Amino acid sequence: MNDWLDFFCLSIGSAMLTLTATGLVVASVMPGTERWSRRFFISFFATVLLFTATELIDLLVWKNPAMATAERIAAFFEYLLLSMLVPMFTVYLLRTCGEDWLRSRLFRAVVVFWGMFLILLAVAQCTTFLYYVTPDNHFFRGEWHPLLMAPMVLTLFLNLTGVIRRRGRLPKKYYVAFMIHVIPLTATFLAHTFFFVPVATFMGVVFFNAVDVRNYSVRPD
């Protein structure tokens, strides 16, 4: 990675830490917010905060040949924490539409595919066909890396379809915000299924998503 790209990633990461920390504080103390919504946004911003911290750790260790173990741990948590945003979004979408998310077929389908992803992610920790980190700290996508990404891409398409099908029940502000949230994330995951997507891209997309979520979380209808 070039020095300018390192600087860009660190700058994005610092901005994300500031934004998500602010969102976490605002969600915790904002008056007039129902208890469920407050808990949701605290969980969301905490997840993004942990993801950002993991990405920054990855940037600091990936060039050091002696830090292969740290790179493997960072890669695992990057996949895990980013994936957690998908079912969280599903729950918020369903609740915004006034649906019982625990009984929703959309939520159950998303949970099934997310569970498949978690199983594959666990398998990846002891195999090399999905992804692996070499002893001298080089990250490689395995031959079957698309298999790891497939469940997450499917959950994102389910969420995208879910938003479109519920557009008549969503306030315009929320419909636009949800589409802004899910389309870039879906496109990035789909691209990463077949091609290497730099850390900077994921950080930029998550930063954009965090800005979008903060906008409709701190100014509820």
CSV table of C-alpha atoms in Angstrom, one decimal:
chain,number,residue,atom,x,y,z
A,1,MET,CA,0.0,0.0,0.0
A,2,ASN,CA,1.3,3.5,-0.9
A,3,ASP,CA,1.9,6.0,1.8
A,4,TRP,CA,-0.9,8.3,0.5
A,5,LEU,CA,-3.3,5.4,0.7
A,6,ASP,CA,-2.2,4.6,4.2
A,7,PHE,CA,-2.8,8.2,5.2
A,8,PHE,CA,-6.2,8.2,3.5
A,9,CYS,CA,-7.3,5.0,5.4
A,10,LEU,CA,-6.0,6.4,8.7
A,11,SER,CA,-7.8,9.7,8.0
A,12,ILE,CA,-11.1,7.9,7.2
A,13,GLY,CA,-10.7,5.7,10.2
A,14,SER,CA,-10.1,8.6,12.5
A,15,ALA,CA,-13.2,10.4,11.1
A,16,MET,CA,-15.2,7.2,11.6
A,17,LEU,CA,-14.1,6.8,15.2
A,18,THR,CA,-15.1,10.4,15.9
A,19,LEU,CA,-18.4,10.1,14.1
A,20,THR,CA,-19.4,6.8,15.7
A,21,ALA,CA,-18.3,7.8,19.1
A,22,THR,CA,-20.4,10.9,18.7
A,23,GLY,CA,-23.4,8.8,17.5
A,24,LEU,CA,-22.9,6.5,20.4
A,25,VAL,CA,-23.0,9.4,22.9
A,26,VAL,CA,-26.0,11.0,21.2
A,27,ALA,CA,-27.9,7.8,21.1
A,28,SER,CA,-27.3,7.2,24.8
A,29,VAL,CA,-28.4,10.7,26.0
A,30,MET,CA,-30.8,11.9,23.3
A,31,PRO,CA,-34.2,12.8,25.0
A,32,GLY,CA,-37.5,11.7,23.6
A,33,THR,CA,-36.1,8.5,22.1
A,34,GLU,CA,-37.9,5.3,23.0
A,35,ARG,CA,-36.0,2.6,24.9
A,36,TRP,CA,-35.8,0.1,22.0
A,37,SER,CA,-34.5,2.7,19.5
A,38,ARG,CA,-31.9,3.9,21.9
A,39,ARG,CA,-30.7,0.4,22.5
A,40,PHE,CA,-30.6,-0.3,18.8
A,41,PHE,CA,-28.6,2.7,17.9
A,42,ILE,CA,-26.2,2.2,20.8
A,43,SER,CA,-25.6,-1.4,19.5
A,44,PHE,CA,-25.2,-0.2,15.9
A,45,PHE,CA,-22.7,2.5,16.6
A,46,ALA,CA,-20.8,0.3,19.0
A,47,THR,CA,-20.5,-2.3,16.3
A,48,VAL,CA,-19.2,0.2,13.8
A,49,LEU,CA,-16.8,1.6,16.4
A,50,LEU,CA,-15.4,-1.9,17.0
A,51,PHE,CA,-15.2,-2.5,13.2
A,52,THR,CA,-13.3,0.8,12.7
A,53,ALA,CA,-10.9,0.0,15.6
A,54,THR,CA,-10.2,-3.4,14.0
A,55,GLU,CA,-9.6,-1.9,10.6
A,56,LEU,CA,-7.1,0.6,12.1
A,57,ILE,CA,-5.3,-2.2,13.9
A,58,ASP,CA,-5.1,-4.1,10.6
A,59,LEU,CA,-3.5,-1.1,9.0
A,60,LEU,CA,-0.9,-0.9,11.7
A,61,VAL,CA,0.1,-4.6,11.6
A,62,TRP,CA,-0.3,-5.8,8.1
A,63,LYS,CA,3.1,-4.7,6.9
A,64,ASN,CA,4.9,-6.4,9.8
A,65,PRO,CA,6.0,-10.0,9.0
A,66,ALA,CA,6.0,-10.9,12.7
A,67,MET,CA,2.3,-9.9,13.2
A,68,ALA,CA,0.6,-12.7,11.2
A,69,THR,CA,-1.4,-13.8,14.2
A,70,ALA,CA,-2.7,-10.3,14.8
A,71,GLU,CA,-3.6,-10.0,11.1
A,72,ARG,CA,-5.6,-13.3,11.3
A,73,ILE,CA,-7.5,-12.1,14.3
A,74,ALA,CA,-8.1,-8.7,12.7
A,75,ALA,CA,-9.4,-10.3,9.5
A,76,PHE,CA,-11.8,-12.5,11.4
A,77,PHE,CA,-13.3,-9.6,13.3
A,78,GLU,CA,-13.5,-7.5,10.2
A,79,TYR,CA,-15.6,-10.1,8.5
A,80,LEU,CA,-17.7,-10.7,11.6
A,81,LEU,CA,-18.4,-7.1,12.7
A,82,LEU,CA,-19.2,-6.0,9.2
A,83,SER,CA,-21.6,-8.9,8.7
A,84,MET,CA,-23.4,-8.0,12.0
A,85,LEU,CA,-24.7,-4.8,10.4
A,86,VAL,CA,-26.9,-6.8,8.0
A,87,PRO,CA,-29.4,-8.5,10.4
A,88,MET,CA,-29.4,-5.3,12.5
A,89,PHE,CA,-30.6,-3.4,9.5
A,90,THR,CA,-33.3,-6.0,8.9
A,91,VAL,CA,-34.6,-5.7,12.4
A,92,TYR,CA,-34.8,-1.9,12.2
A,93,LEU,CA,-36.5,-1.9,8.8
A,94,LEU,CA,-39.2,-4.3,10.0
A,95,ARG,CA,-39.8,-2.4,13.2
A,96,THR,CA,-40.0,0.9,11.3
A,97,CYS,CA,-42.7,-0.7,9.2
A,98,GLY,CA,-44.6,-1.8,12.3
A,99,GLU,CA,-43.9,-5.6,11.7
A,100,ASP,CA,-43.2,-8.2,14.3
A,101,TRP,CA,-39.6,-8.8,13.3
A,102,LEU,CA,-39.3,-12.1,15.3
A,103,ARG,CA,-42.1,-13.6,13.2
A,104,SER,CA,-41.0,-12.0,9.9
A,105,ARG,CA,-40.0,-14.4,7.1
A,106,LEU,CA,-37.6,-11.8,5.9
A,107,PHE,CA,-35.8,-11.8,9.3
A,108,ARG,CA,-35.8,-15.6,9.5
A,109,ALA,CA,-34.3,-15.8,6.0
A,110,VAL,CA,-31.6,-13.3,6.8
A,111,VAL,CA,-30.7,-15.1,10.0
A,112,VAL,CA,-30.4,-18.4,8.2
A,113,PHE,CA,-28.0,-17.0,5.6
A,114,TRP,CA,-26.1,-15.1,8.3
A,115,GLY,CA,-25.8,-18.3,10.2
A,116,MET,CA,-24.3,-20.0,7.1
A,117,PHE,CA,-21.8,-17.2,6.8
A,118,LEU,CA,-20.8,-17.6,10.5
A,119,ILE,CA,-20.2,-21.3,10.0
A,120,LEU,CA,-18.1,-20.7,6.9
A,121,LEU,CA,-16.2,-17.9,8.7
A,122,ALA,CA,-15.4,-20.4,11.5
A,123,VAL,CA,-14.3,-23.0,8.9
A,124,ALA,CA,-12.0,-20.3,7.4
A,125,GLN,CA,-10.0,-20.1,10.6
A,126,CYS,CA,-8.6,-23.6,10.2
A,127,THR,CA,-8.5,-24.0,6.3
A,128,THR,CA,-7.1,-22.1,3.3
A,129,PHE,CA,-9.7,-22.5,0.7
A,130,LEU,CA,-11.8,-19.5,1.8
A,131,TYR,CA,-9.0,-17.1,2.9
A,132,TYR,CA,-5.7,-17.3,4.8
A,133,VAL,CA,-2.8,-15.4,6.2
A,134,THR,CA,0.7,-16.7,5.4
A,135,PRO,CA,3.3,-17.0,8.2
A,136,ASP,CA,5.1,-13.9,6.9
A,137,ASN,CA,1.8,-11.9,7.2
A,138,HIS,CA,0.3,-11.8,3.7
A,139,PHE,CA,-3.5,-12.0,3.3
A,140,PHE,CA,-4.8,-14.1,0.4
A,141,ARG,CA,-8.4,-14.9,-0.7
A,142,GLY,CA,-8.8,-18.6,-1.3
A,143,GLU,CA,-10.1,-20.3,-4.4
A,144,TRP,CA,-13.6,-20.7,-2.7
A,145,HIS,CA,-13.7,-17.2,-1.3
A,146,PRO,CA,-17.0,-16.5,-3.2
A,147,LEU,CA,-18.6,-19.3,-1.2
A,148,LEU,CA,-17.8,-17.3,2.0
A,149,MET,CA,-19.3,-14.1,0.6
A,150,ALA,CA,-22.4,-15.7,-1.0
A,151,PRO,CA,-24.6,-15.8,2.1
A,152,MET,CA,-23.9,-12.2,3.0
A,153,VAL,CA,-24.6,-11.0,-0.6
A,154,LEU,CA,-27.9,-12.9,-0.5
A,155,THR,CA,-28.9,-11.3,2.8
A,156,LEU,CA,-28.1,-7.8,1.4
A,157,PHE,CA,-30.2,-8.5,-1.6
A,158,LEU,CA,-33.0,-9.7,0.7
A,159,ASN,CA,-32.7,-6.4,2.6
A,160,LEU,CA,-32.7,-4.4,-0.6
A,161,THR,CA,-35.8,-6.3,-1.8
A,162,GLY,CA,-37.4,-5.8,1.6
A,163,VAL,CA,-37.0,-2.0,1.5
A,164,ILE,CA,-38.4,-1.8,-2.1
A,165,ARG,CA,-41.4,-3.9,-1.2
A,166,ARG,CA,-42.2,-1.8,1.8
A,167,ARG,CA,-41.7,1.6,0.2
A,168,GLY,CA,-45.4,2.4,0.5
A,169,ARG,CA,-45.2,1.9,4.3
A,170,LEU,CA,-42.1,3.9,4.8
A,171,PRO,CA,-41.9,7.7,5.3
A,172,LYS,CA,-40.0,9.1,2.3
A,173,LYS,CA,-37.1,10.2,4.5
A,174,TYR,CA,-36.6,6.6,5.8
A,175,TYR,CA,-37.0,5.0,2.3
A,176,VAL,CA,-34.3,7.2,0.9
A,177,ALA,CA,-32.0,6.7,3.9
A,178,PHE,CA,-32.5,2.9,3.8
A,179,MET,CA,-31.7,2.7,0.1
A,180,ILE,CA,-28.6,4.9,0.6
A,181,HIS,CA,-27.6,2.4,3.4
A,182,VAL,CA,-28.1,-0.9,1.6
A,183,ILE,CA,-27.2,-0.2,-2.0
A,184,PRO,CA,-23.5,0.8,-1.5
A,185,LEU,CA,-23.0,-2.0,1.0
A,186,THR,CA,-24.5,-4.6,-1.4
A,187,ALA,CA,-22.4,-3.3,-4.3
A,188,THR,CA,-19.2,-3.5,-2.2
A,189,PHE,CA,-19.9,-7.0,-0.8
A,190,LEU,CA,-20.7,-8.2,-4.4
A,191,ALA,CA,-17.5,-6.7,-5.8
A,192,HIS,CA,-15.5,-8.2,-2.9
A,193,THR,CA,-16.9,-11.7,-3.8
A,194,PHE,CA,-15.0,-11.8,-7.0
A,195,PHE,CA,-12.3,-9.1,-6.7
A,196,PHE,CA,-10.1,-7.8,-4.0
A,197,VAL,CA,-11.6,-4.6,-2.5
A,198,PRO,CA,-9.1,-2.5,-0.7
A,199,VAL,CA,-9.6,-1.7,3.0
A,200,ALA,CA,-10.1,2.0,2.1
A,201,THR,CA,-13.2,1.1,0.1
A,202,PHE,CA,-14.8,-0.8,3.0
A,203,MET,CA,-13.9,2.0,5.4
A,204,GLY,CA,-15.4,4.6,3.0
A,205,VAL,CA,-18.6,2.7,2.6
A,206,VAL,CA,-19.1,2.0,6.3
A,207,PHE,CA,-18.2,5.7,7.0
A,208,PHE,CA,-20.9,6.7,4.5
A,209,ASN,CA,-23.4,4.3,6.1
A,210,ALA,CA,-22.6,5.6,9.6
A,211,VAL,CA,-23.3,9.2,8.4
A,212,ASP,CA,-26.6,8.1,6.9
A,213,VAL,CA,-27.7,6.2,10.0
A,214,ARG,CA,-26.7,9.0,12.3
A,215,ASN,CA,-28.8,11.4,10.2
A,216,TYR,CA,-32.0,9.5,10.7
A,217,SER,CA,-31.3,8.4,14.2
A,218,VAL,CA,-30.7,11.8,15.8
A,219,ARG,CA,-33.6,13.4,14.0
A,220,PRO,CA,-36.5,11.0,14.3
A,221,ASP,CA,-40.0,11.8,13.0
